[in-house]
Coordinates of C-alpha atoms and ligand atoms in Angstrom, one line a residue:
X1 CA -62.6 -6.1 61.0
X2 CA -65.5 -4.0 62.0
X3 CA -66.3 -2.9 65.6
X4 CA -69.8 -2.2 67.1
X5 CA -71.3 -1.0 70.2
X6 CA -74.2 -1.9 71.6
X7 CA -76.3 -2.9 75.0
X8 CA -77.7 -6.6 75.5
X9 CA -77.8 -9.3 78.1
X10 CA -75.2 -11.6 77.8
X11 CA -76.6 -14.5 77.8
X12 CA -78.9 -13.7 74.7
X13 CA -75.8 -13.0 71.9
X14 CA -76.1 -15.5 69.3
X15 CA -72.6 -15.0 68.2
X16 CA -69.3 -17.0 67.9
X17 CA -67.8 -15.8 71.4
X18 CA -68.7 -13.7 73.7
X19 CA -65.7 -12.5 76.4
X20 CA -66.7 -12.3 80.2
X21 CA -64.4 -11.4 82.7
X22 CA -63.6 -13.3 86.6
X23 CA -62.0 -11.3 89.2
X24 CA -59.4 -13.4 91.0
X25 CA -60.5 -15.3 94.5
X26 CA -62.8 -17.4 91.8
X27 CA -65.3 -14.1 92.1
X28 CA -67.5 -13.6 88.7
X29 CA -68.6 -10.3 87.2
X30 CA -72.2 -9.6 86.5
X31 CA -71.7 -10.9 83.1
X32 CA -70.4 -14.3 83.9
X33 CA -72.1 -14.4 86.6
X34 CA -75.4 -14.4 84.6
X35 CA -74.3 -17.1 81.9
X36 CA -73.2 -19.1 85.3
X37 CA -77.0 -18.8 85.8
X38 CA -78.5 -19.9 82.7
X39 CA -76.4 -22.7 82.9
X40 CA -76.7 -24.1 85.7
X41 CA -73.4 -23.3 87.5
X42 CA -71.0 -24.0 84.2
X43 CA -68.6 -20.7 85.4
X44 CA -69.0 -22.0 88.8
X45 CA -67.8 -25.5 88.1
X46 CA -65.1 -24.7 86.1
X47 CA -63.2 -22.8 88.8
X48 CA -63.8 -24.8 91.3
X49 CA -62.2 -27.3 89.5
X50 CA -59.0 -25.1 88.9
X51 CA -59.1 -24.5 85.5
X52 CA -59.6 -20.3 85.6
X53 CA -58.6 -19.0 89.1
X54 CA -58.8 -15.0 87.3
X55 CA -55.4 -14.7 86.8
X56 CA -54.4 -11.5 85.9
X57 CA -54.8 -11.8 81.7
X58 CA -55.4 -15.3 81.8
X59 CA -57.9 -16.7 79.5
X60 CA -59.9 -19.7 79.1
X61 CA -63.0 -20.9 76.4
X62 CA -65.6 -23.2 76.9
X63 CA -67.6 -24.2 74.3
X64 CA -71.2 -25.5 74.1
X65 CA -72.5 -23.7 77.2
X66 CA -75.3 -24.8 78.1
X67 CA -78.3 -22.0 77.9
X68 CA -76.1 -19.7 76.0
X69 CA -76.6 -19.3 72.5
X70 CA -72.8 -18.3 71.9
X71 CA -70.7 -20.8 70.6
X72 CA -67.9 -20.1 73.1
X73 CA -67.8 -18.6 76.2
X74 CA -64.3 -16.9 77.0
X75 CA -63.5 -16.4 80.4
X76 CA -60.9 -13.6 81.0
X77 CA -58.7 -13.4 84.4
X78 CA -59.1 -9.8 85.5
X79 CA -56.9 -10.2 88.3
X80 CA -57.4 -8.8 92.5
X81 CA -60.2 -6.8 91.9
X82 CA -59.0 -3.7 94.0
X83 CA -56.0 -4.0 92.1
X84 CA -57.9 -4.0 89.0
X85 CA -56.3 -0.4 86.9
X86 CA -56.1 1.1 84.1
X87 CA -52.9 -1.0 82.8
X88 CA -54.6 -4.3 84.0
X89 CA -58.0 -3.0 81.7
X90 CA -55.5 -2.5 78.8
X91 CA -53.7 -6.0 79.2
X92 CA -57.2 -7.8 80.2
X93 CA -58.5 -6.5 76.5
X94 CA -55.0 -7.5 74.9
X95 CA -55.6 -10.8 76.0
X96 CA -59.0 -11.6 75.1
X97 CA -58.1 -10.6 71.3
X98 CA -55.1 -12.9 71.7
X99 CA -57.2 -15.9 72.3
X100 CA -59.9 -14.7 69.9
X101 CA -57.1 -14.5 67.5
X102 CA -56.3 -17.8 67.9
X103 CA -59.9 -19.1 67.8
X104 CA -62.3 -19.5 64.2
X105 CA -64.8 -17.3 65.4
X106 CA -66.5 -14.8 63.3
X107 CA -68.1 -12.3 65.8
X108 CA -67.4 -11.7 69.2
X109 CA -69.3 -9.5 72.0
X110 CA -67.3 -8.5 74.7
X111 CA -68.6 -7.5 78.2
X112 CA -65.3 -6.2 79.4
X113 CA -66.3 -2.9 78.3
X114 CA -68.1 -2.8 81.4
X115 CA -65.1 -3.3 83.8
X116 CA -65.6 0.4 85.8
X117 CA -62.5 2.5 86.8
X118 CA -62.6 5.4 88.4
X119 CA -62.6 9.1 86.3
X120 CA -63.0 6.4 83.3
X121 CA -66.2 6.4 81.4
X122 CA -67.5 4.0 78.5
X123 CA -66.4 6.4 75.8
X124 CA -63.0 6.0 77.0
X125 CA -63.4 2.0 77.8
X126 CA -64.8 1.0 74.4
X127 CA -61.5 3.3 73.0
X128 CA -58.9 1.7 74.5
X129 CA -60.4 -1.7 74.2
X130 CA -60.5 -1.2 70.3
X131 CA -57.0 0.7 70.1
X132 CA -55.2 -2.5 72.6
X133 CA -57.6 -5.2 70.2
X134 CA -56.2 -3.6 67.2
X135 CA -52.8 -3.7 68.5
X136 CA -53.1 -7.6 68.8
X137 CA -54.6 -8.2 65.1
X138 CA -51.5 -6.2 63.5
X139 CA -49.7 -8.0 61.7
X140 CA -46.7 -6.9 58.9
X141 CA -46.0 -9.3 56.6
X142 CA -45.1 -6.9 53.9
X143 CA -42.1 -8.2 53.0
X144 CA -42.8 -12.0 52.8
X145 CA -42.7 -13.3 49.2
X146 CA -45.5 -14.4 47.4
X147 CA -45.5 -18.1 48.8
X148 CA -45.5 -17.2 52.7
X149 CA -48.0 -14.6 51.9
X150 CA -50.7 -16.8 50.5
X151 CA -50.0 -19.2 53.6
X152 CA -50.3 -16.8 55.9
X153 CA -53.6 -16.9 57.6
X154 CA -55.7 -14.1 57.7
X155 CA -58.1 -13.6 61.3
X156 CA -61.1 -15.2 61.4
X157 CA -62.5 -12.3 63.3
X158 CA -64.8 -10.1 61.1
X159 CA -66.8 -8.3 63.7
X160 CA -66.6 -7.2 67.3
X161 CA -68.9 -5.9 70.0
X162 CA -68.3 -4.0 72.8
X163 CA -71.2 -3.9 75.1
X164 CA -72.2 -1.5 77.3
X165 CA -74.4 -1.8 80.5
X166 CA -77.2 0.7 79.5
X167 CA -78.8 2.3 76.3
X168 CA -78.0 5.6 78.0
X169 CA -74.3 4.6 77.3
X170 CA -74.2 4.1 73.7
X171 CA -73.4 7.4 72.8
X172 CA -70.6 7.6 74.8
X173 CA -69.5 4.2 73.8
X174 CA -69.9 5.4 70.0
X175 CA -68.1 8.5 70.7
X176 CA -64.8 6.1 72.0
X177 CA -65.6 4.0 68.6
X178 CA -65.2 6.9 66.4
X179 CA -62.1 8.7 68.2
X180 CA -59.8 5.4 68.3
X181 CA -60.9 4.0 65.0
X182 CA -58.9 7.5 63.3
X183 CA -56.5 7.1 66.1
X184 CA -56.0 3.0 65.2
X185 CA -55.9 4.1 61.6
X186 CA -53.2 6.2 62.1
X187 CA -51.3 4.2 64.7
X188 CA -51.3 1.5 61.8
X189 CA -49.7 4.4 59.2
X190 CA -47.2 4.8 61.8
X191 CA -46.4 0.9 61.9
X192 CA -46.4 0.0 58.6
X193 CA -43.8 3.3 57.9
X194 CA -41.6 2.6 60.5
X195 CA -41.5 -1.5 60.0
X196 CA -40.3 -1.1 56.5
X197 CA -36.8 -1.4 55.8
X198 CA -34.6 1.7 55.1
X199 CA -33.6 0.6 51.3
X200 CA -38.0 0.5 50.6
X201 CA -38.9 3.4 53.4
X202 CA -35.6 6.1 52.2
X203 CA -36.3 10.0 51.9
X204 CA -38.1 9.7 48.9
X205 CA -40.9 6.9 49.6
X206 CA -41.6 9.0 52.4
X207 CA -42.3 11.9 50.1
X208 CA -44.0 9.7 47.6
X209 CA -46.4 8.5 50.8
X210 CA -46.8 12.4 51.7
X211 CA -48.0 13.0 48.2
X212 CA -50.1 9.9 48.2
X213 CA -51.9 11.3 51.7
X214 CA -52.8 14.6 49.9
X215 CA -54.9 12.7 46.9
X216 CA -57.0 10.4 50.2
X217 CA -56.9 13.2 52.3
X218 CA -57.9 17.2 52.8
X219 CA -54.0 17.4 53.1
X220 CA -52.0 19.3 51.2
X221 CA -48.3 18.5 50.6
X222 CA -45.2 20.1 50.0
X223 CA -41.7 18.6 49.2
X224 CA -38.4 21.0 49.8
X225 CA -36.0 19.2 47.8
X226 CA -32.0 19.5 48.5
X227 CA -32.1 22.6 45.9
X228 CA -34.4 24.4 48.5
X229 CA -33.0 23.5 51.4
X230 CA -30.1 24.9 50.2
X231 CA -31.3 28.2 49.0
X232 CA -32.7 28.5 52.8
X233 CA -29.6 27.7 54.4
X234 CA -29.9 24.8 55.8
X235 CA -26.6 23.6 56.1
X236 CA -27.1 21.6 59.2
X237 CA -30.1 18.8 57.7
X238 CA -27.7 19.4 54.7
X239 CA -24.6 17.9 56.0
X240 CA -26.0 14.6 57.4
X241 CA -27.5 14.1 53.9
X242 CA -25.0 14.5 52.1
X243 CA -23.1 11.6 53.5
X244 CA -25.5 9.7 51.5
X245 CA -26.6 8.9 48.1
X246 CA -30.4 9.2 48.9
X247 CA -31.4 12.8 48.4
X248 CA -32.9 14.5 51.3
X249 CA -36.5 15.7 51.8
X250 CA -38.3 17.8 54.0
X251 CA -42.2 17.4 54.0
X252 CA -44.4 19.2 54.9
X253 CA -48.2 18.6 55.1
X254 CA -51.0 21.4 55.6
X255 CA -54.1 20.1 57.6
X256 CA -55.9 23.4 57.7
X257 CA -59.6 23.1 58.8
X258 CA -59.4 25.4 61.8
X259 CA -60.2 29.2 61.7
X260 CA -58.4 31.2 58.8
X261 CA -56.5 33.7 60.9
X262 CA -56.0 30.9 63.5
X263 CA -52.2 29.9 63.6
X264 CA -51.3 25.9 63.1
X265 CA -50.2 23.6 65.9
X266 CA -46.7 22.3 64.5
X267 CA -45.6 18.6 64.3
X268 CA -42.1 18.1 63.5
X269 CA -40.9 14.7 63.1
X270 CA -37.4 13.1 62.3
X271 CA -37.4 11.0 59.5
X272 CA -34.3 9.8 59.5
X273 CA -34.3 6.4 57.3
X274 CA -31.5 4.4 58.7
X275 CA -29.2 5.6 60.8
X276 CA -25.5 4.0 60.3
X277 CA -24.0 6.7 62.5
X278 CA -22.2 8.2 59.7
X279 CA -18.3 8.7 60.6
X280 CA -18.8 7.8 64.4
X281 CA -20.3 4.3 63.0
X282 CA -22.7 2.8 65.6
X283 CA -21.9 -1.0 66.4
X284 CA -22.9 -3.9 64.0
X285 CA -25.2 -5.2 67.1
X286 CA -28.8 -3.9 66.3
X287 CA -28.2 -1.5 63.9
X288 CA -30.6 -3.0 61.9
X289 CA -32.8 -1.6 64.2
X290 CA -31.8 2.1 63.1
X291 CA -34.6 1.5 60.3
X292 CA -36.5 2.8 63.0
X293 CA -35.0 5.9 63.3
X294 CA -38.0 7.9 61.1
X295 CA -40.6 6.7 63.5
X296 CA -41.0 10.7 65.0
X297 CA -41.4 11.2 61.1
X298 CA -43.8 8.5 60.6
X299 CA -45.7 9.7 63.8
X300 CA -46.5 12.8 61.9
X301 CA -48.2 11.0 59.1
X302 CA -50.2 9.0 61.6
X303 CA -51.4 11.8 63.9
X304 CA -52.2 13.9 60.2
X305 CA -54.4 10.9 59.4
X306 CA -56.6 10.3 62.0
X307 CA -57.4 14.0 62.6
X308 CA -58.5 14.3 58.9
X309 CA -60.3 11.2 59.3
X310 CA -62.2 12.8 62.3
X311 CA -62.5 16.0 60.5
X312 CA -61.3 18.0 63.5
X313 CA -61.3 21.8 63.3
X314 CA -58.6 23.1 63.7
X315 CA -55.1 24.1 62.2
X316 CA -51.8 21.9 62.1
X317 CA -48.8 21.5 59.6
X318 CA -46.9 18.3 60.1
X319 CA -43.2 18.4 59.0
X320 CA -40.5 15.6 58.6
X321 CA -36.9 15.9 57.9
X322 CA -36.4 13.0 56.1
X323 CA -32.6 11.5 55.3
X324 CA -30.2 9.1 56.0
X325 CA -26.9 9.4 58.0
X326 CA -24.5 6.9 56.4
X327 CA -20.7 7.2 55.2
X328 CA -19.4 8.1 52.2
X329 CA -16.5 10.4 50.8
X330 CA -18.6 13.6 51.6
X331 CA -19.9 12.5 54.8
X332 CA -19.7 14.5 58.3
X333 CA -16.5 14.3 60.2
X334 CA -16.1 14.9 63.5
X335 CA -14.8 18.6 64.1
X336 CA -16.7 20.1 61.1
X337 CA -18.1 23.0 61.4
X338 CA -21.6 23.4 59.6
X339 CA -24.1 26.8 59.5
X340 CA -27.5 26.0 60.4
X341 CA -30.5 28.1 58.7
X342 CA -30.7 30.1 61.9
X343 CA -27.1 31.5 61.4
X344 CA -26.3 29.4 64.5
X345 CA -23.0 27.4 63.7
X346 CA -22.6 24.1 65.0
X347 CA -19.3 21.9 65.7
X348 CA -20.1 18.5 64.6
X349 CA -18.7 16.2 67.5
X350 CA -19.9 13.1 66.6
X351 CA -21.9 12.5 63.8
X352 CA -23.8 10.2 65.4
X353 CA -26.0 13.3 67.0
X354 CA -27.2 13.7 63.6
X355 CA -31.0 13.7 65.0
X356 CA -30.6 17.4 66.4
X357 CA -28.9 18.2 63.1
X358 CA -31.6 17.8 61.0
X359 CA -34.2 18.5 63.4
X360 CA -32.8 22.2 63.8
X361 CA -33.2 23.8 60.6
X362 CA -36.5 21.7 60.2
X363 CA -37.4 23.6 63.1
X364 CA -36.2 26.9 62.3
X365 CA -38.2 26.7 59.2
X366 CA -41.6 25.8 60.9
X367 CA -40.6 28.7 63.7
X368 CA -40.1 31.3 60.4
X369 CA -42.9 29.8 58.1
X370 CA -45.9 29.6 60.4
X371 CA -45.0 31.1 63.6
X372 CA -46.8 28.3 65.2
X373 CA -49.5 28.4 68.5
X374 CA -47.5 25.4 69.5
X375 CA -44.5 23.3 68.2
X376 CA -44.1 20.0 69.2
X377 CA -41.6 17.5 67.8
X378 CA -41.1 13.6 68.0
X379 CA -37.4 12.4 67.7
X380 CA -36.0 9.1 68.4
X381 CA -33.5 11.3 69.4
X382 CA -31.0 9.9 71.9
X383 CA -30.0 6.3 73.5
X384 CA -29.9 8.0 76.9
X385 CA -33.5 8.6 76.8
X386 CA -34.1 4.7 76.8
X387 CA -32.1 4.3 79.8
X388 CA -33.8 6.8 81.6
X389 CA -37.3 5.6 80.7
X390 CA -37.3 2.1 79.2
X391 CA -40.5 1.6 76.7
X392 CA -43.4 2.3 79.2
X393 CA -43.2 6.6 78.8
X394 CA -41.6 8.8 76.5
X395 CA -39.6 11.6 77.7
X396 CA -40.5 15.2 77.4
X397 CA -38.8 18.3 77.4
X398 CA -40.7 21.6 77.3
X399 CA -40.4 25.5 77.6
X400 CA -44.2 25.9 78.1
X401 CA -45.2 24.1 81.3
X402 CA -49.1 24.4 80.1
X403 CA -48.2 23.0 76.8
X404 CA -46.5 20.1 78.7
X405 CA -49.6 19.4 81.2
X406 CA -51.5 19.3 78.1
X407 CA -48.8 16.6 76.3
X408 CA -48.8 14.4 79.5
X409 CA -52.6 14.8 80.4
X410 CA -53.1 13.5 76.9
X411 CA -50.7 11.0 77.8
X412 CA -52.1 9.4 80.6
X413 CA -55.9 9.9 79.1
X414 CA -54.5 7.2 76.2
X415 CA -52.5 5.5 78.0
X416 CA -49.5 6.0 76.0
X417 CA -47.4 8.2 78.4
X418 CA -44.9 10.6 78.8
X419 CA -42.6 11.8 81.7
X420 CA -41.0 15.5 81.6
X421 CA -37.4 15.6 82.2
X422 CA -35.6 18.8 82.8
X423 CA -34.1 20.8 80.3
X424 CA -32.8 24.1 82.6
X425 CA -31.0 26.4 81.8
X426 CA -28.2 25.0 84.2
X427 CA -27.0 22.8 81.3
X428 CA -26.8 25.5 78.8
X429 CA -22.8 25.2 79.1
X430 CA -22.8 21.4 79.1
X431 CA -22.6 22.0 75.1
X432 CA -20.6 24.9 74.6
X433 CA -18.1 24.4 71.6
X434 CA -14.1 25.3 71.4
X435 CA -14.9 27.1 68.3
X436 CA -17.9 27.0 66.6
X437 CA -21.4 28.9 68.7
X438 CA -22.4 25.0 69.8
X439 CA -21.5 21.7 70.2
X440 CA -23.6 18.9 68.8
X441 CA -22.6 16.6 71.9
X442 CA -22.0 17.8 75.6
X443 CA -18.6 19.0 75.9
X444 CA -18.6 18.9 79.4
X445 CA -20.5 16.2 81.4
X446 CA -19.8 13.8 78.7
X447 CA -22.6 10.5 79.0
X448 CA -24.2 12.4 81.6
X449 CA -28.1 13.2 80.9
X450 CA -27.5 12.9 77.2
X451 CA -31.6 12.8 76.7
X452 CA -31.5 16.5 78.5
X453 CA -28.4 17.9 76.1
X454 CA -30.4 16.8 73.2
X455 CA -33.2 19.0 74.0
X456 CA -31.0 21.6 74.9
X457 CA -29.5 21.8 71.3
X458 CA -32.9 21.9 70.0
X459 CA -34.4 24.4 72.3
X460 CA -31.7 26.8 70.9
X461 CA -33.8 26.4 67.9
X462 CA -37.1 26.8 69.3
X463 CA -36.7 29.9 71.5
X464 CA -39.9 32.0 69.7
X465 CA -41.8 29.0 70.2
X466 CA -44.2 27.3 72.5
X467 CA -42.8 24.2 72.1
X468 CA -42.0 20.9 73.5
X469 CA -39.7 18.1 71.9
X470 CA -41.1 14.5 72.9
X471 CA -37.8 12.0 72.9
X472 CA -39.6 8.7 71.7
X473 CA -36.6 6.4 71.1
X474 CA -37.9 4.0 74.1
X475 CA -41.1 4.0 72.7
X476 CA -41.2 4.1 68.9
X477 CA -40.5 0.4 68.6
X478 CA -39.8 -2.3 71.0
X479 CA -38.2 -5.5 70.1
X480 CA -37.9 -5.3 65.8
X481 CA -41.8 -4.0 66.3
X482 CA -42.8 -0.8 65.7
X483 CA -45.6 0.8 68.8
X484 CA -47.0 3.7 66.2
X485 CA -46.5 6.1 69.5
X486 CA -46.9 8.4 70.2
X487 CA -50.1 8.5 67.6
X488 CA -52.5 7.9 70.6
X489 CA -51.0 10.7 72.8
X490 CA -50.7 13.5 69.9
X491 CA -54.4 13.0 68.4
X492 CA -55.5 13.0 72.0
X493 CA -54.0 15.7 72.6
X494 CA -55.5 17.4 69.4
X495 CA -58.4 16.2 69.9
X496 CA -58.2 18.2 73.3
X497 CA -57.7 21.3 71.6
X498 CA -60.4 20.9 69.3
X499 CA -63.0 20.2 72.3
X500 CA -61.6 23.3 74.1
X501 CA -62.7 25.4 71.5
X502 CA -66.0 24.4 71.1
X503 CA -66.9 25.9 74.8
Ligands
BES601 N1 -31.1 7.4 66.6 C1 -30.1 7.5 67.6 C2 -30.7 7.3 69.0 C3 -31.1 6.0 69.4 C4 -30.2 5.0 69.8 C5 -32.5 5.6 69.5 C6 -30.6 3.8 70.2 C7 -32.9 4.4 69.9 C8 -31.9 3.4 70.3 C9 -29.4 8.9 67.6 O1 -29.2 9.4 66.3 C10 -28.1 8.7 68.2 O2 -27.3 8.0 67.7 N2 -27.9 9.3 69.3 C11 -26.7 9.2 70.0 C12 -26.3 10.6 70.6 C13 -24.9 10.7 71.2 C14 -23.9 10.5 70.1 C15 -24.8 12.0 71.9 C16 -26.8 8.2 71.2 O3 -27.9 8.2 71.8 O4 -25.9 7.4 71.4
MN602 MN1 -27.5 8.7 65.4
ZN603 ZN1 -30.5 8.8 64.9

């Protein structure tokens, strides 16, 4: 599908459908309101007949309106109008692609680009209209033989319009085209990574996909294989491979358009490809679900993408420690001792915290390779998380408390949100170990603020860093779907950093 912007009455689109939205209490936008008048009340009559009261994300089309030259005429419920936020502009856009979807229409304009919100401007409308659009038309069908794949049918939808009110706003509406076009490009990357299954998406594929980045890309990539690892010590990442026949990898891939002497923002992903639990096995219910567990990892190739793709100027290195955590003769047991590539030993308490495992040398390395400005790394790190937060906001944990305004601004600019969580010192002794430096688990408070102790361990790991660890295992998928967050939060955030330099 292609996306457009552009600045015309509504009532003059010869197109397929064009998208008009009612606020609830049967009161029209300026949109519908002028196709009501070309058509001699047709908006009018159909709500006072009942049929679209503006229901929050309700839709309705009518076809054949008379002095339109659309084909369809879609109204959209938008809801109480002084209720009318940033969620409900998100969910009203969602659900005018779901109709469209559903609909054999070719082209579409949309006037809900012109829905106002305060501190919001049409840049930032026509981006999240695309980004929650392009969220609807997803679709992974992958993994479907042959037969369903042919019968599968493809949307109609070739090409969309989001209008703006004036020609003065086109630049800003082009400027919101551009940014979420590489953001929806990479938040797709991030999908289609994470909704593979672990025996297609293992440690290697991921490497192979790295590779394959570098030939589309001005990426270069790098592959530490298990001989390397172990010449650098890692004997943390190490130990939750080797429970497994799939060799581990750690990739790392060089975006490097900013300044020469300028050091790199770090993005450290876990990539771990199924997560079985290893020796503390996880119950049968859902594990299928631990697929998902490289979505931090697939976040990094996302992020990598669209800031390539938008040519931004500046420095990063994204890194993934990719492996699985399964069971086999060599695998973890609880009460090993392992040496990380910091020197820091580590009691291995339950092998189910294998996250923070291979996160820590992963992060030891970036901390000793680059000395990044910033670290930041995206874990589906701990079940805890997910009670604290559910799937609206990912949780963050940060030693730098401008690095974290910066994460959470970016957050709430994209909508796809985070909320900090402590990580103070306080709970330091909460993983002290009987005999090895740490504990891999709390020790003491056991199953209390387990998403906190997990960035505790890691900020043992990160203590010459600016760094903040975003724990996305609420967010990474929901249901068996993978979101691609936190994509849309990171290359805002980047994108941020690039602006910032420029003045
Ligand atoms: N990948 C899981 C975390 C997870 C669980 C994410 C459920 C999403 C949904 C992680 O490796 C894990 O197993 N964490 C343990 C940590 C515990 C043993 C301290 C957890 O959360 O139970
Ligand atoms: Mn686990
Ligand atoms: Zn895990």
């Amino acid at each position: 599908m292609e996306y457009f912007v552009k600045s015309g009455s509504p009532e003059k689109q010869r197109v397929a459908c064009i998208i008009v939205g009612i606020f609830d209490r049967r009161s029209p936008t300026e949109a519908a309101e002028k196709i009501d008048k070309v058509s001699d009340g047709a908006i009018g009559a159909v709500m006072r007949r009942g049929d679209m009261d503006g229901k929050l994300g309700s839709t309705l089309i009518l076809h054949n309106v008379a002095g339109s030259f659309a084909d369809r005429v879609m109204l959209v419920g938008l809801g109480r109008e002084r209720n009318f936020d940033e969620a409900a502009f998100r969910k009203v856009q969602a659900a005018a692609a779901r109709a469209l979807r559903q609909t054999g229409a070719i082209d579409a304009v949309s006037y809900l680009t012109h829905l106002a919100l305060k501190g919001r401007d049409y840049q930032w409308n026509v981006a999240q209209a695309l980004l929650a659009t392009e969220d609807v038309f997803y679709r992974f069908d992958d993994c479907r033989g042959a037969k369903a794949r042919e019968d599968i049918s493809a949307a109609k939808l070739e090409r969309y319009t989001f209008d703006v009110p004036r020609r003065s706003d086109l630049p800003a509406g082009e400027r919101g085209l551009k940014e979420s076009l590489a953001t929806a490009k990479g938040v797709k990357l991030a999908k289609d990574l994470g909704n593979l299954p672990g025996n297609i998406c293992t440690p290697s594929y991921l490497a192979e996909q790295a590779r394959k980045l570098a030939t589309q890309l001005p990426i270069k990539t790098r592959i530490l294989e298990k001989a390397d690892m172990e010449k650098l010590g890692m004997g943390s990442l190490l130990s939750v491979a080797k429970g497994s026949s799939e060799p581990p990898k750690l990739i790392i891939m060089e975006y490097l358009k900013g300044p020469k002497n300028e050091k790199p923002i770090a993005l450290v992903g876990k990539g771990l490809t199924f997560d079985a639990g290893g020796i503390s096995i996880k119950p049968a219910a859902k594990m299928d679900e631990m697929k998902f567990d490289m979505c931090g990892g697939a976040s990094v190739f996302g992020t990598l993408t669209a800031i390539a793709e938008l040519k931004l100027p500046i420095n990063v290195v994204g890194v993934v420690a990719a492996s699985e955590n399964l069971i086999n003769g060599e695998a973890n047991k609880p009460g090993d001792v392992v040496t990380s590539m910091s020197g820091i030993t580590i009691e291995i308490l339950n092998t189910d915290a294998e996250g923070r495992l291979i996160l820590c040398d992963a992060l030891t390395y970036v901390e000793q390779t680059y000395e990044p400005s910033f670290c930041v790394d995206m874990a589906t790190l701990t079940g805890a998380c997910v009670v604290a937060l559910g799937s609206v906001a990912t949780g963050l944990f940060s030693n730098t408390p401008a690095l974290a305004r910066a994460l959470l601004g970016a957050g709430e600019q994209s909508g796809d949100r985070a909320w900090e969580l402590p990580m103070w010192s306080d709970y330091d002794d909460n993983i002290k170990s009987e005999c090895a430096d740490i504990a891999n688990i709390a020790t003491r408070g056991a199953g209390e603020a387990g998403a906190t102790i997990g960035a505790v361990f890691l900020h043992r790991f990160t203590r010459k860093m600016k760094w903040a660890h975003l724990d996305i295992a609420g967010t990474a998928w929901v249901g068996k779907k993978s979101t691609g967050r936190p994509v849309p939060m990171l290359v805002q955030y980047l994108l941020n950093v690039a602006a910032k330099k420029h003045d």
